[in-house]
Tab-separated table of C-alpha atoms and ligand atoms in Angstrom:
chain	number	residue	atom	x	y	z
U	76	MET	CA	11.206	23.028	-0.786
U	77	LEU	CA	12.742	19.641	-1.333
U	78	GLU	CA	11.212	16.623	0.308
U	79	ASN	CA	12.909	13.278	0.371
U	80	LEU	CA	10.501	10.423	0.642
U	81	ARG	CA	11.778	6.960	1.086
U	82	ILE	CA	9.534	4.265	-0.216
U	83	TYR	CA	10.389	0.617	-0.044
U	84	VAL	CA	8.569	-1.338	-2.678
U	85	PHE	CA	8.761	-5.068	-2.703
U	86	VAL	CA	7.955	-7.406	-5.500
U	87	SER	CA	6.925	-10.986	-4.951
U	88	ALA	CA	8.439	-13.311	-7.477
U	89	PRO	CA	7.095	-16.725	-8.430
U	90	CYS	CA	8.902	-18.938	-6.004
U	91	THR	CA	8.338	-21.982	-3.890
U	92	ARG	CA	6.416	-19.887	-1.405
U	93	ARG	CA	3.627	-17.834	-2.839
U	94	PHE	CA	4.510	-14.541	-1.271
U	95	ALA	CA	8.222	-15.074	-0.994
U	96	ILE	CA	9.888	-11.725	-1.052
U	97	ALA	CA	12.604	-12.254	-3.580
U	98	LEU	CA	13.966	-8.771	-3.584
U	99	ILE	CA	13.199	-5.558	-1.935
U	100	LEU	CA	13.666	-2.649	-4.176
U	101	THR	CA	14.051	0.774	-2.876
U	102	ILE	CA	12.924	3.625	-4.931
U	103	CYS	CA	13.803	7.087	-3.964
U	104	TYR	CA	11.316	9.695	-4.931
U	105	SER	CA	12.337	13.276	-4.694
U	106	ILE	CA	9.358	15.485	-4.867
U	107	TRP	CA	9.531	19.202	-5.267
U	108	PHE	CA	6.347	20.802	-4.129
U	109	ASN	CA	6.391	23.289	-6.973
U	110	GLY	CA	7.160	20.729	-9.589
U	111	GLU	CA	7.869	17.095	-9.562
U	112	ASN	CA	10.775	14.914	-10.346
U	113	THR	CA	10.958	11.218	-9.816
U	114	ASP	CA	14.167	9.346	-9.994
U	115	MET	CA	14.394	5.608	-9.856
U	116	SER	CA	17.413	3.385	-9.870
U	117	LEU	CA	18.333	0.035	-8.423
U	118	PRO	CA	21.631	-0.543	-6.698
U	119	SER	CA	22.966	-4.071	-6.788
U	120	SER	CA	23.889	-4.618	-3.174
U	121	GLY	CA	24.450	-3.117	0.200
U	122	ASN	CA	22.294	-1.640	2.852
U	123	ILE	CA	22.552	2.078	3.196
U	124	VAL	CA	23.682	3.451	-0.117
U	125	ALA	CA	23.153	7.100	0.624
U	126	SER	CA	21.363	8.905	3.382
U	127	ASN	CA	18.088	8.981	1.499
U	128	TYR	CA	18.577	5.770	-0.412
U	129	LEU	CA	18.148	2.474	1.343
U	130	VAL	CA	18.017	-1.114	0.270
U	131	LEU	CA	16.647	-3.497	2.809
U	132	LEU	CA	17.365	-7.125	2.166
U	133	PRO	CA	15.130	-9.838	3.615
U	134	GLY	CA	16.051	-10.493	7.225
U	135	ASP	CA	17.787	-7.176	7.648
U	136	ASN	CA	17.228	-5.851	11.127
U	137	THR	CA	20.076	-3.452	11.458
U	138	THR	CA	18.301	-0.136	10.997
U	139	GLN	CA	16.116	1.879	13.283
U	140	SER	CA	15.860	-0.436	16.270
U	141	LEU	CA	13.185	0.917	18.528
U	142	PRO	CA	11.937	-0.106	21.936
U	143	ARG	CA	8.739	-2.139	21.639
U	144	GLU	CA	6.572	0.541	23.156
U	145	PRO	CA	7.020	3.951	21.536
U	146	TYR	CA	5.483	5.587	24.613
U	147	ARG	CA	3.241	4.824	27.560
U	148	LEU	CA	-0.402	5.780	27.857
U	149	SER	CA	0.432	7.767	30.980
U	150	GLU	CA	2.572	10.079	28.848
U	151	LEU	CA	-0.482	11.293	26.939
U	152	PRO	CA	-2.181	14.509	28.176
U	153	SER	CA	-4.560	13.855	31.091
U	154	ASP	CA	-7.658	14.726	29.034
U	155	ASP	CA	-6.558	12.594	26.085
U	156	SER	CA	-9.156	9.870	26.498
U	157	SER	CA	-12.029	12.375	26.283
U	158	THR	CA	-10.470	14.300	23.383
U	159	LEU	CA	-10.651	13.453	19.699
U	160	ILE	CA	-8.483	15.969	17.832
U	161	ASP	CA	-10.501	19.162	18.505
U	162	ILE	CA	-13.615	17.502	19.939
U	163	LYS	CA	-13.776	17.815	23.739
U	164	GLY	CA	-16.081	15.423	25.549
U	165	PHE	CA	-15.452	12.564	23.152
U	166	LYS	CA	-16.725	9.169	24.223
U	167	PHE	CA	-17.467	5.741	22.838
U	168	LEU	CA	-21.235	5.226	22.785
U	169	MET	CA	-20.755	1.555	21.924
U	170	ASN	CA	-17.626	-0.296	22.944
U	171	HIS	CA	-16.215	-3.815	23.229
U	172	TYR	CA	-13.002	-5.269	24.567
U	173	PRO	CA	-12.053	-8.306	22.499
U	174	CYS	CA	-8.353	-7.939	23.334
U	175	ASN	CA	-8.613	-7.955	27.131
U	176	ASN	CA	-7.592	-11.581	27.355
U	177	THR	CA	-6.169	-12.357	23.953
U	178	GLN	CA	-3.473	-11.040	21.675
U	179	PRO	CA	-4.825	-11.241	18.141
U	180	LEU	CA	-2.427	-11.639	15.224
U	181	ILE	CA	-4.528	-9.152	13.350
U	182	LEU	CA	-7.009	-6.570	14.553
U	183	ILE	CA	-9.329	-5.584	11.704
U	184	LEU	CA	-10.975	-2.161	11.985
U	185	ILE	CA	-13.651	-1.632	9.361
U	186	HIS	CA	-14.884	1.888	8.691
U	187	SER	CA	-18.575	1.721	7.962
U	188	ALA	CA	-21.402	4.232	7.532
U	189	PRO	CA	-24.357	3.791	9.916
U	190	GLY	CA	-26.764	2.935	7.082
U	191	ASN	CA	-24.559	0.199	5.574
U	192	PHE	CA	-26.410	-2.679	7.266
U	193	VAL	CA	-26.293	-4.905	4.192
U	194	ARG	CA	-22.583	-4.482	3.661
U	195	ARG	CA	-21.793	-5.386	7.259
U	196	LYS	CA	-24.071	-8.406	7.001
U	197	THR	CA	-22.316	-9.521	3.806
U	198	LEU	CA	-18.907	-9.218	5.438
U	199	ARG	CA	-20.007	-11.164	8.530
U	200	GLU	CA	-21.430	-13.905	6.318
U	201	THR	CA	-18.364	-14.166	4.107
U	202	TRP	CA	-14.721	-13.580	4.969
U	203	ALA	CA	-15.107	-11.483	8.141
U	204	GLN	CA	-15.148	-14.242	10.766
U	205	ARG	CA	-13.702	-13.726	14.211
U	206	SER	CA	-11.189	-16.266	15.522
U	207	PRO	CA	-8.388	-16.405	18.099
U	208	LEU	CA	-6.088	-14.933	15.443
U	209	VAL	CA	-8.520	-12.345	14.110
U	210	SER	CA	-10.417	-9.638	16.016
U	211	LEU	CA	-12.811	-7.615	13.954
U	212	LEU	CA	-14.870	-4.492	14.650
U	213	PHE	CA	-16.912	-1.924	12.716
U	214	PHE	CA	-16.369	1.790	13.380
U	215	ILE	CA	-19.262	4.223	13.071
U	216	GLY	CA	-20.277	7.714	14.160
U	217	THR	CA	-23.767	8.812	15.114
U	218	SER	CA	-26.904	8.961	12.992
U	219	GLU	CA	-30.303	9.871	14.493
U	220	LYS	CA	-32.095	8.072	11.725
U	221	PHE	CA	-30.444	4.696	12.286
U	222	GLN	CA	-29.633	4.676	16.003
U	223	ASP	CA	-32.324	2.170	17.049
U	224	ARG	CA	-31.383	-0.297	14.319
U	225	LEU	CA	-27.708	0.103	15.228
U	226	GLU	CA	-28.478	-0.749	18.871
U	227	ASP	CA	-30.242	-3.918	17.724
U	228	GLU	CA	-27.401	-4.863	15.413
U	229	ASN	CA	-24.854	-4.253	18.148
U	230	SER	CA	-26.678	-6.314	20.753
U	231	LYS	CA	-26.830	-9.176	18.273
U	232	TYR	CA	-23.252	-9.120	16.950
U	233	LYS	CA	-21.347	-7.093	19.578
U	234	ASP	CA	-18.970	-5.724	16.992
U	235	LEU	CA	-19.851	-2.028	16.587
U	236	ILE	CA	-17.665	0.734	18.012
U	237	GLN	CA	-19.527	4.040	17.939
U	238	GLY	CA	-18.073	7.477	18.686
U	239	ASN	CA	-20.152	10.541	19.553
U	240	PHE	CA	-19.539	12.568	16.401
U	241	VAL	CA	-21.884	12.913	13.445
U	242	ASP	CA	-21.105	10.314	10.777
U	243	VAL	CA	-20.679	12.444	7.667
U	244	TYR	CA	-18.148	12.549	4.888
U	245	ARG	CA	-16.123	15.468	6.168
U	246	ASN	CA	-15.819	13.715	9.542
U	247	MET	CA	-13.906	10.735	8.136
U	248	THR	CA	-10.705	11.808	9.832
U	249	TYR	CA	-12.461	11.675	13.223
U	250	LYS	CA	-13.347	8.088	12.458
U	251	HIS	CA	-9.822	7.154	11.457
U	252	VAL	CA	-8.304	8.759	14.548
U	253	MET	CA	-11.031	7.142	16.669
U	254	ALA	CA	-9.890	3.760	15.329
U	255	LEU	CA	-6.270	4.608	16.192
U	256	LYS	CA	-7.439	5.766	19.627
U	257	TRP	CA	-9.432	2.615	20.227
U	258	THR	CA	-6.376	0.510	19.343
U	259	THR	CA	-4.092	2.580	21.565
U	260	TYR	CA	-6.371	2.235	24.600
U	261	HIS	CA	-7.978	-1.156	24.108
U	262	CYS	CA	-5.814	-3.329	21.882
U	263	PRO	CA	-2.210	-2.098	21.778
U	264	ASN	CA	-0.977	-5.700	21.941
U	265	ALA	CA	-2.372	-6.746	18.550
U	266	LYS	CA	0.513	-7.805	16.296
U	267	TYR	CA	-0.899	-6.032	13.224
U	268	ILE	CA	-3.751	-3.615	12.631
U	269	LEU	CA	-5.679	-3.591	9.369
U	270	LYS	CA	-7.921	-0.630	8.554
U	271	LEU	CA	-10.503	-1.348	5.849
U	272	ASP	CA	-13.519	0.118	4.131
U	273	ASP	CA	-16.666	-1.998	4.282
U	274	ASP	CA	-16.573	-2.985	0.603
U	275	VAL	CA	-13.218	-4.767	0.751
U	276	PHE	CA	-12.608	-8.495	0.504
U	277	VAL	CA	-9.734	-9.950	2.523
U	278	HIS	CA	-8.263	-13.362	1.736
U	279	VAL	CA	-7.807	-14.154	5.416
U	280	SER	CA	-5.799	-17.383	5.224
U	281	ALA	CA	-3.366	-15.761	2.777
U	282	MET	CA	-3.162	-12.724	5.068
U	283	VAL	CA	-2.351	-14.893	8.082
U	284	GLU	CA	0.350	-16.665	6.116
U	285	PHE	CA	1.726	-13.364	4.854
U	286	LEU	CA	1.896	-11.922	8.370
U	287	THR	CA	3.379	-14.978	10.020
U	288	HIS	CA	5.925	-15.836	7.329
U	289	ASP	CA	6.722	-13.174	4.794
U	290	LEU	CA	6.386	-10.030	6.812
U	291	THR	CA	8.625	-11.318	9.556
U	292	LEU	CA	11.430	-11.145	6.997
U	293	LEU	CA	11.255	-7.383	7.208
U	294	ARG	CA	12.266	-5.429	10.241
U	295	ASN	CA	8.893	-5.146	11.735
U	296	GLN	CA	8.672	-1.624	13.003
U	297	ARG	CA	7.367	1.743	11.886
U	298	LEU	CA	5.678	0.195	8.877
U	299	ILE	CA	2.529	1.001	6.938
U	300	LEU	CA	1.667	-1.407	4.121
U	301	CYS	CA	-0.921	-0.543	1.508
U	302	ASP	CA	-1.589	0.437	-2.077
U	303	VAL	CA	0.618	3.542	-2.193
U	304	SER	CA	-0.308	6.695	-4.098
U	305	LEU	CA	2.745	8.698	-5.097
U	306	SER	CA	2.730	12.481	-5.319
U	307	SER	CA	-0.834	13.068	-6.425
U	308	PRO	CA	-1.733	16.688	-7.189
U	309	VAL	CA	-4.133	18.511	-4.879
U	310	LYS	CA	-7.560	18.881	-6.522
U	311	ARG	CA	-8.650	22.505	-6.797
U	312	THR	CA	-11.636	22.401	-9.153
U	313	TRP	CA	-15.138	22.789	-7.754
U	314	ARG	CA	-16.293	19.745	-9.727
U	315	SER	CA	-14.093	17.413	-7.705
U	316	LYS	CA	-15.470	15.554	-4.719
U	317	TRP	CA	-11.928	15.851	-3.324
U	318	ARG	CA	-11.615	19.620	-3.808
U	319	VAL	CA	-9.367	21.164	-1.178
U	320	SER	CA	-8.902	24.907	-0.612
U	321	TYR	CA	-5.492	26.581	-0.317
U	322	LEU	CA	-6.323	27.292	3.298
U	323	GLU	CA	-6.901	23.598	4.001
U	324	TYR	CA	-3.736	22.489	2.183
U	325	PRO	CA	-1.402	24.990	0.533
U	326	GLY	CA	0.919	22.645	-1.381
U	327	ARG	CA	0.473	21.501	-4.967
U	328	TYR	CA	1.181	17.839	-4.256
U	329	TYR	CA	0.406	15.537	-1.373
U	330	PRO	CA	3.200	13.466	0.072
U	331	ALA	CA	3.063	9.759	-0.802
U	332	TYR	CA	0.129	8.215	1.056
U	333	CYS	CA	-1.880	5.027	1.365
U	334	LEU	CA	-5.124	4.634	-0.534
U	335	GLY	CA	-7.474	4.349	2.422
U	336	TRP	CA	-9.463	1.252	1.513
U	337	ALA	CA	-6.917	-1.144	3.031
U	338	ILE	CA	-4.075	-0.072	5.315
U	339	LEU	CA	-1.969	-2.467	7.353
U	340	TYR	CA	-0.194	-0.928	10.351
U	341	THR	CA	2.360	-2.240	12.789
U	342	PRO	CA	1.223	-1.325	16.339
U	343	ASP	CA	4.052	1.134	16.973
U	344	SER	CA	2.950	3.061	13.862
U	345	VAL	CA	-0.602	3.232	15.230
U	346	LEU	CA	0.570	4.601	18.578
U	347	LEU	CA	2.864	7.193	17.019
U	348	LEU	CA	0.241	8.265	14.474
U	349	TYR	CA	-2.445	8.509	17.143
U	350	ARG	CA	-0.402	10.719	19.429
U	351	GLU	CA	0.560	13.008	16.576
U	352	ALA	CA	-2.942	13.095	15.027
U	353	GLN	CA	-4.382	14.294	18.343
U	354	ARG	CA	-2.347	17.493	18.093
U	355	GLU	CA	-2.366	18.141	14.344
U	356	PRO	CA	-4.958	20.516	12.866
U	357	TYR	CA	-7.920	18.688	11.339
U	358	PHE	CA	-7.719	17.795	7.643
U	359	TRP	CA	-10.757	15.952	6.332
U	360	ILE	CA	-9.219	13.533	3.797
U	361	ASP	CA	-8.279	10.887	6.330
U	362	ASP	CA	-5.904	8.668	4.355
U	363	ILE	CA	-3.864	11.640	3.128
U	364	HIS	CA	-3.836	13.184	6.588
U	365	ILE	CA	-2.819	10.075	8.555
U	366	THR	CA	-0.709	8.023	6.153
U	367	GLY	CA	0.607	10.950	4.096
U	368	ILE	CA	1.123	14.126	6.090
U	369	ILE	CA	1.532	12.707	9.597
U	370	ALA	CA	3.351	9.495	8.625
U	371	HIS	CA	5.810	11.594	6.632
U	372	LYS	CA	6.394	13.844	9.604
U	373	LEU	CA	7.128	10.759	11.746
U	374	ASN	CA	9.369	9.153	9.118
U	375	LEU	CA	7.250	6.013	8.967
U	376	THR	CA	7.923	3.636	6.085
U	377	LEU	CA	5.310	2.964	3.427
U	378	ILE	CA	5.457	-0.414	1.710
U	379	SER	CA	3.464	-1.113	-1.415
U	380	LEU	CA	1.093	-4.081	-1.399
U	381	HIS	CA	-0.119	-3.244	-4.889
U	382	SER	CA	1.030	-6.544	-6.374
U	383	LEU	CA	-1.066	-8.428	-3.800
U	384	VAL	CA	-4.364	-6.791	-4.763
U	385	LEU	CA	-6.491	-8.931	-7.067
U	386	THR	CA	-7.486	-7.089	-10.240
U	387	THR	CA	-11.069	-7.270	-11.442
U	388	LYS	CA	-9.913	-9.080	-14.579
U	389	LYS	CA	-7.965	-11.711	-12.647
U	390	MET	CA	-10.918	-12.236	-10.354
U	391	THR	CA	-13.272	-12.719	-13.289
U	392	ASP	CA	-10.848	-15.218	-14.863
U	393	MET	CA	-10.480	-17.034	-11.601
U	394	LEU	CA	-14.210	-17.336	-10.981
U	395	SER	CA	-14.948	-18.474	-14.523
U	396	ASN	CA	-12.048	-20.936	-14.856
U	397	SER	CA	-12.138	-22.166	-11.261
U	398	ARG	CA	-8.418	-21.715	-11.031
U	399	ILE	CA	-6.495	-19.663	-8.516
U	400	GLY	CA	-4.621	-16.917	-10.288
U	401	GLY	CA	-1.661	-16.304	-8.029
U	402	GLY	CA	-1.629	-15.246	-4.410
U	403	PHE	CA	-3.540	-12.199	-3.288
U	404	LEU	CA	-4.402	-10.507	-0.009
U	405	PHE	CA	-7.265	-8.262	-1.116
U	406	GLY	CA	-10.023	-8.393	-3.686
U	407	PRO	CA	-10.398	-5.406	-6.015
U	408	PRO	CA	-11.534	-2.206	-4.272
U	409	ASP	CA	-15.279	-1.344	-4.284
U	410	MET	CA	-16.582	-4.897	-4.563
U	411	SER	CA	-20.274	-5.578	-4.890
U	412	GLU	CA	-21.949	-7.888	-2.390
U	413	ASP	CA	-22.585	-10.507	-5.083
U	414	ARG	CA	-18.953	-10.568	-6.113
U	415	MET	CA	-17.904	-10.865	-2.494
U	416	ARG	CA	-20.143	-13.863	-1.949
U	417	ALA	CA	-18.931	-15.464	-5.185
U	418	LEU	CA	-15.275	-15.008	-4.324
U	419	HIS	CA	-15.841	-16.250	-0.793
U	420	SER	CA	-17.569	-19.450	-1.854
U	421	PHE	CA	-14.964	-19.999	-4.562
U	422	LEU	CA	-12.131	-19.770	-2.014
U	423	SER	CA	-14.005	-21.907	0.535
U	424	THR	CA	-14.502	-24.745	-1.918
U	425	THR	CA	-11.014	-24.659	-3.401
U	426	ARG	CA	-9.044	-24.097	-0.217
U	427	THR	CA	-6.890	-27.206	-0.640
U	428	VAL	CA	-5.751	-26.080	-4.074
U	429	ILE	CA	-4.504	-22.698	-2.915
U	430	ASN	CA	-1.262	-23.747	-1.323
U	431	LEU	CA	0.895	-24.267	-4.351
U	432	ASP	CA	4.181	-25.039	-2.644
V	206	LIG	C1	19.372	-9.252	14.065
V	206	LIG	O1	19.184	-10.620	13.725
V	206	LIG	C2	20.261	-11.472	14.151
V	206	LIG	C3	19.989	-12.849	13.588
V	206	LIG	O2	18.626	-13.178	13.617
V	206	LIG	C4	20.326	-11.451	15.697
V	206	LIG	O3	21.404	-12.271	16.122
V	206	LIG	C5	20.561	-10.008	16.138
V	206	LIG	O4	20.553	-9.957	17.542
V	206	LIG	C6	19.471	-9.109	15.584
V	206	LIG	N1	19.812	-7.724	15.903
V	206	LIG	C7	18.919	-6.887	16.389
V	206	LIG	C8	19.405	-5.487	16.642
V	206	LIG	O5	17.763	-7.198	16.643
V	207	LIG	C1	-18.587	16.390	12.541
V	207	LIG	O1	-18.904	15.999	13.852
V	207	LIG	C2	-18.993	17.074	14.779
V	207	LIG	C3	-19.191	16.474	16.152
V	207	LIG	O2	-20.336	15.658	16.184
V	207	LIG	C4	-20.124	17.999	14.370
V	207	LIG	O3	-20.190	19.089	15.268
V	207	LIG	C5	-19.872	18.490	12.952
V	207	LIG	O4	-20.936	19.252	12.514
V	207	LIG	C6	-19.644	17.330	12.003
V	207	LIG	N1	-19.189	17.831	10.715
V	207	LIG	C7	-20.002	17.968	9.693
V	207	LIG	C8	-19.387	18.471	8.426
V	207	LIG	O5	-21.191	17.687	9.758
V	208	LIG	C1	-11.576	-4.676	29.342
V	208	LIG	O1	-10.709	-3.568	29.485
V	208	LIG	C2	-11.368	-2.321	29.567
V	208	LIG	C3	-10.303	-1.254	29.598
V	208	LIG	O2	-9.554	-1.296	28.424
V	208	LIG	C4	-12.269	-2.287	30.776
V	208	LIG	O3	-12.937	-1.047	30.867
V	208	LIG	C5	-13.287	-3.414	30.665
V	208	LIG	O4	-14.087	-3.463	31.820
V	208	LIG	C6	-12.580	-4.748	30.477
V	208	LIG	N1	-13.591	-5.755	30.216
V	208	LIG	C7	-13.557	-6.976	30.738
V	208	LIG	C8	-14.669	-7.903	30.354
V	208	LIG	O5	-12.674	-7.335	31.488
V	209	LIG	C1	12.775	12.354	10.433
V	209	LIG	O1	13.966	12.357	9.671
V	209	LIG	C2	14.549	13.652	9.557
V	209	LIG	C3	15.721	13.571	8.592
V	209	LIG	O2	16.368	12.321	8.656
V	209	LIG	C4	14.981	14.142	10.943
V	209	LIG	O3	15.530	15.431	10.854
V	209	LIG	C5	13.730	14.188	11.832
V	209	LIG	O4	14.095	14.543	13.153
V	209	LIG	C6	13.020	12.846	11.852
V	209	LIG	N1	11.781	13.005	12.567
V	209	LIG	C7	11.351	12.101	13.425
V	209	LIG	C8	10.045	12.426	14.089
V	209	LIG	O5	11.937	11.068	13.675
């Protein structure tokens, strides 16, 4: 079986504006599921070069014009709100409505485990501040052990969204679809949606600038922006934490997907993914399921943000030399709390130096 995946990868070149998108390269990856072949070439100009080969230039808005709303809530099945994939009787045990009267530029949905009290505290005390531009919530499932402490935390900060499924590893996809559901029902007017793990650092002012300036250069629909993983093989060995049986996923390779620690969605992508995820069979690796399998089925576009992730080495250099090493949107994945605090105070004290234009 031949699959044609279209991936638009952009590079940011040193320019007057930090994140100026100098050129958008399109790389066409043809992936055979029983073998793999990648082919990469760069045409010099033009828009649609071949049916599976596109170059989008900054400002291009000629392709795939869609109505703003992909569908209306009333078009969902009547029991949709109480259904989460195959769970009947789903409900939010904790809920908040920060978008009732505002339209945030960015809605940040942070997947957290019930016991991660310290991580949530670190985020709240560092970069994760709410503002008129930024709404921010933590998504958790249930845990008997921690429920009382979670109630206390929630009454203090009012930022936990809890669904009535057990918060365990193999239930991660419920959490992801719950976050898509929450957005669909309670915040469909956010301009962008950012899904994060709770050990991720976001450079918020750079993110706001990126969303309000650079991203508007792209046609702004059906997009998912992230660190893209291309054609990774399905793990079959029992030693792997990510072992998947042939029954769960028969293919040898996954489609291109977003590494789940930071995924930026346009709202239409969230709505389309949510509707489709509700009727797809459950697959427990949430980032592969949502941003790989389902996004591929819906022809959504993945854009790589890899060049805007700070590497550990660059961060170390930056912190020791007190000099900003280029623009970045995210700190390295899996950051410790100490590192997060260090990076946050570094950016807070050198804010005026950051804008290099
Ligand atoms: C594309 O952009 C141009 C210039 O900004 C505008 O005149 C045109 O109406 C836009 N087309 C669509 C389909 O949005
Ligand atoms: C996932 O959550 C459901 C609903 O709470 C529960 O029945 C199921 O046992 C959980 N899965 C695992 C692997 O614990
Ligand atoms: C916000 O909207 C939700 C429905 O999305 C509603 O249930 C809730 O009562 C509203 N809250 C306020 C404070 O208006
Ligand atoms: C995705 O694209 C393929 C090929 O261009 C097309 O056949 C299919 O109908 C599209 N699917 C959706 C959901 O748009």
